[in-house]
Amino acid sequence: MDKRKALKKGLIFTAFLALIVFISGVALTVTYRLVQDRIIQQKRIKVEKMIKGIFSDMTDYTYDKDEDLYLIYSSGNLIGYAFLAKGKGYGGEIDILVGLEDENTVKGIRIVRHSETPGLGSRITGDFFLAQFKNINIDDVFLKSEGGKIDAITGSTISSKAVTEAVYKAAKEKVRLLEK
C-alpha cells in the first residue's frame, strides 16, 4: 500500500511540475509575441542612428535582404552602403556596422555589440579608434604593424586586429557583390 501511495504522490508531483512548465512556456511565448514589434522597432531605430552617425547627410535608407545590405540615400540619390561585419575579438564576437562610400572607400564604422574587456578591448568603441576608419581606402584597413593605416589600441591588439580584419574582409565581399 505504501508503494502505491508513493507512486501516486510522485505522479501528482510530476504532473504539477509539467503543468507549471507548460504555463510558463505559454506565458513566455505570449509575452514575446506582444513585444516582438517593439523589439524590431528598437533595433531599427538603433541601426538608423548608427547609419546616420556614419552618413550624416542620409535622408533615407532601404534594406536589401538578399544581399544583407543597407542602401543609403540623400535626397533620393544613392550615397553609400552599410552592412554588418563580424569579428572574433579577445572576449568574443564583435559586431561592426560598416559604411562604404563607394567600392574603394570606407566612410566609417560603428561598433554595434562586443564583449571585450572593459577599459582595454572595449576602447574599440572610442572616438580615437573609430575616427581612423573615416574615409579610408579599403586596402588600408590594416593595423600599421601590418602595413595599414590603423593604430592598434595599446593593450588590446587582439581587439584592434579583429575589427580591422572583419571590416576589410566584409568590405571586400560586399564590393564583389556591388560589382556584379
PDB file of C-alpha atoms in Angstrom:
ATOM      1  CA  MET A   1       0.000   0.000   0.000  1.00  0.00           C
ATOM      2  CA  ASP A   2       2.837   2.458   0.792  1.00  0.00           C
ATOM      3  CA  LYS A   3       4.366   1.909  -2.629  1.00  0.00           C
ATOM      4  CA  ARG A   4       1.078   2.813  -4.327  1.00  0.00           C
ATOM      5  CA  LYS A   5       0.782   5.995  -2.251  1.00  0.00           C
ATOM      6  CA  ALA A   6       4.361   6.953  -3.032  1.00  0.00           C
ATOM      7  CA  LEU A   7       3.829   6.271  -6.746  1.00  0.00           C
ATOM      8  CA  LYS A   8       0.590   8.274  -6.744  1.00  0.00           C
ATOM      9  CA  LYS A   9       2.342  11.179  -4.949  1.00  0.00           C
ATOM     10  CA  GLY A  10       5.203  11.062  -7.475  1.00  0.00           C
ATOM     11  CA  LEU A  11       2.799  11.114 -10.417  1.00  0.00           C
ATOM     12  CA  ILE A  12       0.850  14.045  -8.962  1.00  0.00           C
ATOM     13  CA  PHE A  13       4.103  15.944  -8.324  1.00  0.00           C
ATOM     14  CA  THR A  14       5.327  15.226 -11.893  1.00  0.00           C
ATOM     15  CA  ALA A  15       2.005  16.326 -13.388  1.00  0.00           C
ATOM     16  CA  PHE A  16       2.104  19.510 -11.309  1.00  0.00           C
ATOM     17  CA  LEU A  17       5.646  20.328 -12.488  1.00  0.00           C
ATOM     18  CA  ALA A  18       4.682  19.600 -16.121  1.00  0.00           C
ATOM     19  CA  LEU A  19       1.716  21.967 -15.776  1.00  0.00           C
ATOM     20  CA  ILE A  20       3.940  24.730 -14.387  1.00  0.00           C
ATOM     21  CA  VAL A  21       6.440  24.260 -17.233  1.00  0.00           C
ATOM     22  CA  PHE A  22       3.617  24.344 -19.798  1.00  0.00           C
ATOM     23  CA  ILE A  23       2.081  27.510 -18.318  1.00  0.00           C
ATOM     24  CA  SER A  24       5.496  29.199 -18.167  1.00  0.00           C
ATOM     25  CA  GLY A  25       6.188  28.334 -21.805  1.00  0.00           C
ATOM     26  CA  VAL A  26       2.838  29.698 -22.930  1.00  0.00           C
ATOM     27  CA  ALA A  27       3.366  32.884 -20.877  1.00  0.00           C
ATOM     28  CA  LEU A  28       6.825  33.456 -22.391  1.00  0.00           C
ATOM     29  CA  THR A  29       5.523  32.874 -25.927  1.00  0.00           C
ATOM     30  CA  VAL A  30       2.608  35.265 -25.458  1.00  0.00           C
ATOM     31  CA  THR A  31       4.856  37.909 -23.884  1.00  0.00           C
ATOM     32  CA  TYR A  32       7.390  37.659 -26.721  1.00  0.00           C
ATOM     33  CA  ARG A  33       4.687  37.984 -29.355  1.00  0.00           C
ATOM     34  CA  LEU A  34       3.291  41.044 -27.580  1.00  0.00           C
ATOM     35  CA  VAL A  35       6.671  42.833 -27.506  1.00  0.00           C
ATOM     36  CA  GLN A  36       8.157  41.477 -30.751  1.00  0.00           C
ATOM     37  CA  ASP A  37       7.120  44.528 -32.791  1.00  0.00           C
ATOM     38  CA  ARG A  38       8.656  46.864 -30.204  1.00  0.00           C
ATOM     39  CA  ILE A  39      11.907  44.877 -30.227  1.00  0.00           C
ATOM     40  CA  ILE A  40      12.088  45.105 -34.026  1.00  0.00           C
ATOM     41  CA  GLN A  41      11.303  48.837 -33.909  1.00  0.00           C
ATOM     42  CA  GLN A  42      14.025  49.483 -31.307  1.00  0.00           C
ATOM     43  CA  LYS A  43      16.588  47.584 -33.412  1.00  0.00           C
ATOM     44  CA  ARG A  44      15.583  49.599 -36.477  1.00  0.00           C
ATOM     45  CA  ILE A  45      15.969  52.869 -34.537  1.00  0.00           C
ATOM     46  CA  LYS A  46      19.402  51.799 -33.249  1.00  0.00           C
ATOM     47  CA  VAL A  47      20.610  50.830 -36.734  1.00  0.00           C
ATOM     48  CA  GLU A  48      19.258  54.043 -38.257  1.00  0.00           C
ATOM     49  CA  LYS A  49      21.014  56.116 -35.583  1.00  0.00           C
ATOM     50  CA  MET A  50      24.308  54.328 -36.245  1.00  0.00           C
ATOM     51  CA  ILE A  51      23.960  54.725 -40.009  1.00  0.00           C
ATOM     52  CA  LYS A  52      23.271  58.459 -39.512  1.00  0.00           C
ATOM     53  CA  GLY A  53      26.446  58.571 -37.413  1.00  0.00           C
ATOM     54  CA  ILE A  54      28.360  57.419 -40.493  1.00  0.00           C
ATOM     55  CA  PHE A  55      26.295  59.142 -43.209  1.00  0.00           C
ATOM     56  CA  SER A  56      25.290  62.472 -41.643  1.00  0.00           C
ATOM     57  CA  ASP A  57      23.545  63.614 -44.852  1.00  0.00           C
ATOM     58  CA  MET A  58      21.347  60.498 -45.035  1.00  0.00           C
ATOM     59  CA  THR A  59      17.663  61.192 -45.632  1.00  0.00           C
ATOM     60  CA  ASP A  60      16.511  57.598 -46.212  1.00  0.00           C
ATOM     61  CA  TYR A  61      17.698  54.026 -46.484  1.00  0.00           C
ATOM     62  CA  THR A  62      16.430  50.690 -47.709  1.00  0.00           C
ATOM     63  CA  TYR A  63      17.460  47.204 -46.716  1.00  0.00           C
ATOM     64  CA  ASP A  64      18.252  44.578 -49.347  1.00  0.00           C
ATOM     65  CA  LYS A  65      17.554  41.337 -47.522  1.00  0.00           C
ATOM     66  CA  ASP A  66      19.057  39.155 -50.273  1.00  0.00           C
ATOM     67  CA  GLU A  67      22.430  40.924 -50.148  1.00  0.00           C
ATOM     68  CA  ASP A  68      22.205  41.792 -46.408  1.00  0.00           C
ATOM     69  CA  LEU A  69      22.991  45.378 -47.357  1.00  0.00           C
ATOM     70  CA  TYR A  70      21.605  48.808 -46.472  1.00  0.00           C
ATOM     71  CA  LEU A  71      21.387  51.244 -49.376  1.00  0.00           C
ATOM     72  CA  ILE A  72      21.849  54.803 -48.107  1.00  0.00           C
ATOM     73  CA  TYR A  73      20.190  57.793 -49.809  1.00  0.00           C
ATOM     74  CA  SER A  74      20.359  61.561 -49.567  1.00  0.00           C
ATOM     75  CA  SER A  75      17.528  63.432 -51.310  1.00  0.00           C
ATOM     76  CA  GLY A  76      16.824  60.383 -53.463  1.00  0.00           C
ATOM     77  CA  ASN A  77      20.452  59.871 -54.537  1.00  0.00           C
ATOM     78  CA  LEU A  78      22.391  56.747 -53.538  1.00  0.00           C
ATOM     79  CA  ILE A  79      25.312  57.920 -51.403  1.00  0.00           C
ATOM     80  CA  GLY A  80      26.613  54.676 -49.933  1.00  0.00           C
ATOM     81  CA  TYR A  81      26.103  51.269 -48.452  1.00  0.00           C
ATOM     82  CA  ALA A  82      26.139  49.838 -44.948  1.00  0.00           C
ATOM     83  CA  PHE A  83      26.369  46.277 -43.679  1.00  0.00           C
ATOM     84  CA  LEU A  84      27.251  44.239 -40.640  1.00  0.00           C
ATOM     85  CA  ALA A  85      30.715  42.713 -40.224  1.00  0.00           C
ATOM     86  CA  LYS A  86      31.600  40.180 -37.543  1.00  0.00           C
ATOM     87  CA  GLY A  87      34.998  39.724 -35.945  1.00  0.00           C
ATOM     88  CA  LYS A  88      36.396  37.449 -33.261  1.00  0.00           C
ATOM     89  CA  GLY A  89      37.959  39.550 -30.509  1.00  0.00           C
ATOM     90  CA  TYR A  90      39.635  38.633 -27.242  1.00  0.00           C
ATOM     91  CA  GLY A  91      36.345  38.488 -25.321  1.00  0.00           C
ATOM     92  CA  GLY A  92      34.162  37.066 -28.071  1.00  0.00           C
ATOM     93  CA  GLU A  93      32.324  38.184 -31.163  1.00  0.00           C
ATOM     94  CA  ILE A  94      32.363  41.829 -32.268  1.00  0.00           C
ATOM     95  CA  ASP A  95      29.534  43.150 -34.473  1.00  0.00           C
ATOM     96  CA  ILE A  96      30.507  46.152 -36.580  1.00  0.00           C
ATOM     97  CA  LEU A  97      28.355  48.362 -38.787  1.00  0.00           C
ATOM     98  CA  VAL A  98      30.452  49.359 -41.810  1.00  0.00           C
ATOM     99  CA  GLY A  99      29.602  52.209 -44.155  1.00  0.00           C
ATOM    100  CA  LEU A 100      31.016  52.264 -47.684  1.00  0.00           C
ATOM    101  CA  GLU A 101      31.002  55.489 -49.660  1.00  0.00           C
ATOM    102  CA  ASP A 102      31.887  53.658 -52.861  1.00  0.00           C
ATOM    103  CA  GLU A 103      33.668  50.497 -53.995  1.00  0.00           C
ATOM    104  CA  ASN A 104      37.005  51.775 -52.641  1.00  0.00           C
ATOM    105  CA  THR A 105      36.255  53.892 -49.583  1.00  0.00           C
ATOM    106  CA  VAL A 106      35.151  53.029 -46.077  1.00  0.00           C
ATOM    107  CA  LYS A 107      33.043  56.003 -44.976  1.00  0.00           C
ATOM    108  CA  GLY A 108      33.145  54.944 -41.301  1.00  0.00           C
ATOM    109  CA  ILE A 109      32.288  52.231 -38.791  1.00  0.00           C
ATOM    110  CA  ARG A 110      30.341  51.821 -35.551  1.00  0.00           C
ATOM    111  CA  ILE A 111      30.664  49.013 -33.033  1.00  0.00           C
ATOM    112  CA  VAL A 112      27.208  47.502 -32.605  1.00  0.00           C
ATOM    113  CA  ARG A 113      27.997  44.874 -29.978  1.00  0.00           C
ATOM    114  CA  HIS A 114      31.066  43.441 -28.284  1.00  0.00           C
ATOM    115  CA  SER A 115      32.155  41.607 -25.160  1.00  0.00           C
ATOM    116  CA  GLU A 116      35.718  42.865 -24.946  1.00  0.00           C
ATOM    117  CA  THR A 117      37.480  43.569 -21.653  1.00  0.00           C
ATOM    118  CA  PRO A 118      36.232  46.819 -20.058  1.00  0.00           C
ATOM    119  CA  GLY A 119      38.924  49.510 -20.126  1.00  0.00           C
ATOM    120  CA  LEU A 120      41.076  47.657 -22.654  1.00  0.00           C
ATOM    121  CA  GLY A 121      39.427  45.965 -25.608  1.00  0.00           C
ATOM    122  CA  SER A 122      36.264  47.958 -25.056  1.00  0.00           C
ATOM    123  CA  ARG A 123      38.200  51.026 -26.236  1.00  0.00           C
ATOM    124  CA  ILE A 124      37.393  49.896 -29.798  1.00  0.00           C
ATOM    125  CA  THR A 125      34.194  51.917 -29.306  1.00  0.00           C
ATOM    126  CA  GLY A 126      36.155  55.092 -28.593  1.00  0.00           C
ATOM    127  CA  ASP A 127      36.251  58.059 -30.938  1.00  0.00           C
ATOM    128  CA  PHE A 128      40.044  57.841 -31.394  1.00  0.00           C
ATOM    129  CA  PHE A 129      39.852  54.313 -32.763  1.00  0.00           C
ATOM    130  CA  LEU A 130      36.665  54.752 -34.818  1.00  0.00           C
ATOM    131  CA  ALA A 131      37.896  58.020 -36.391  1.00  0.00           C
ATOM    132  CA  GLN A 132      40.729  56.125 -38.086  1.00  0.00           C
ATOM    133  CA  PHE A 133      38.134  54.409 -40.296  1.00  0.00           C
ATOM    134  CA  LYS A 134      36.691  57.647 -41.712  1.00  0.00           C
ATOM    135  CA  ASN A 135      37.141  57.979 -45.471  1.00  0.00           C
ATOM    136  CA  ILE A 136      39.882  55.366 -45.663  1.00  0.00           C
ATOM    137  CA  ASN A 137      40.678  53.200 -48.661  1.00  0.00           C
ATOM    138  CA  ILE A 138      39.584  49.604 -48.059  1.00  0.00           C
ATOM    139  CA  ASP A 139      43.095  48.368 -48.864  1.00  0.00           C
ATOM    140  CA  ASP A 140      44.496  50.477 -45.992  1.00  0.00           C
ATOM    141  CA  VAL A 141      42.227  48.914 -43.351  1.00  0.00           C
ATOM    142  CA  PHE A 142      45.009  47.039 -41.581  1.00  0.00           C
ATOM    143  CA  LEU A 143      46.998  47.779 -38.475  1.00  0.00           C
ATOM    144  CA  LYS A 144      50.118  49.891 -39.062  1.00  0.00           C
ATOM    145  CA  SER A 145      52.224  46.934 -37.915  1.00  0.00           C
ATOM    146  CA  GLU A 146      50.780  45.027 -40.906  1.00  0.00           C
ATOM    147  CA  GLY A 147      51.292  47.800 -43.463  1.00  0.00           C
ATOM    148  CA  GLY A 148      47.945  49.545 -42.991  1.00  0.00           C
ATOM    149  CA  LYS A 149      46.919  52.926 -41.609  1.00  0.00           C
ATOM    150  CA  ILE A 150      45.126  51.929 -38.391  1.00  0.00           C
ATOM    151  CA  ASP A 151      46.804  52.391 -34.993  1.00  0.00           C
ATOM    152  CA  ALA A 152      46.133  49.483 -32.634  1.00  0.00           C
ATOM    153  CA  ILE A 153      44.859  50.315 -29.188  1.00  0.00           C
ATOM    154  CA  THR A 154      47.654  49.840 -26.666  1.00  0.00           C
ATOM    155  CA  GLY A 155      46.968  46.725 -24.619  1.00  0.00           C
ATOM    156  CA  SER A 156      44.250  45.431 -26.915  1.00  0.00           C
ATOM    157  CA  THR A 157      45.917  44.445 -30.146  1.00  0.00           C
ATOM    158  CA  ILE A 158      43.669  41.393 -30.492  1.00  0.00           C
ATOM    159  CA  SER A 159      40.522  43.530 -30.397  1.00  0.00           C
ATOM    160  CA  SER A 160      42.017  46.098 -32.790  1.00  0.00           C
ATOM    161  CA  LYS A 161      43.087  43.390 -35.221  1.00  0.00           C
ATOM    162  CA  ALA A 162      39.681  41.685 -35.001  1.00  0.00           C
ATOM    163  CA  VAL A 163      37.960  44.914 -36.051  1.00  0.00           C
ATOM    164  CA  THR A 164      40.328  45.665 -38.937  1.00  0.00           C
ATOM    165  CA  GLU A 165      40.192  42.108 -40.273  1.00  0.00           C
ATOM    166  CA  ALA A 166      36.390  41.952 -40.045  1.00  0.00           C
ATOM    167  CA  VAL A 167      35.943  45.344 -41.730  1.00  0.00           C
ATOM    168  CA  TYR A 168      38.405  44.530 -44.534  1.00  0.00           C
ATOM    169  CA  LYS A 169      37.046  41.043 -45.230  1.00  0.00           C
ATOM    170  CA  ALA A 170      33.365  42.081 -45.170  1.00  0.00           C
ATOM    171  CA  ALA A 171      34.023  45.210 -47.272  1.00  0.00           C
ATOM    172  CA  LYS A 172      35.816  43.187 -49.951  1.00  0.00           C
ATOM    173  CA  GLU A 173      32.936  40.669 -50.025  1.00  0.00           C
ATOM    174  CA  LYS A 174      30.309  43.416 -50.358  1.00  0.00           C
ATOM    175  CA  VAL A 175      32.312  45.206 -53.070  1.00  0.00           C
ATOM    176  CA  ARG A 176      32.338  41.962 -55.084  1.00  0.00           C
ATOM    177  CA  LEU A 177      28.533  41.870 -54.780  1.00  0.00           C
ATOM    178  CA  LEU A 178      28.228  45.521 -55.842  1.00  0.00           C
ATOM    179  CA  GLU A 179      30.375  44.971 -58.930  1.00  0.00           C
ATOM    180  CA  LYS A 180      28.045  42.238 -60.276  1.00  0.00           C
TER     181      LYS A 180
END
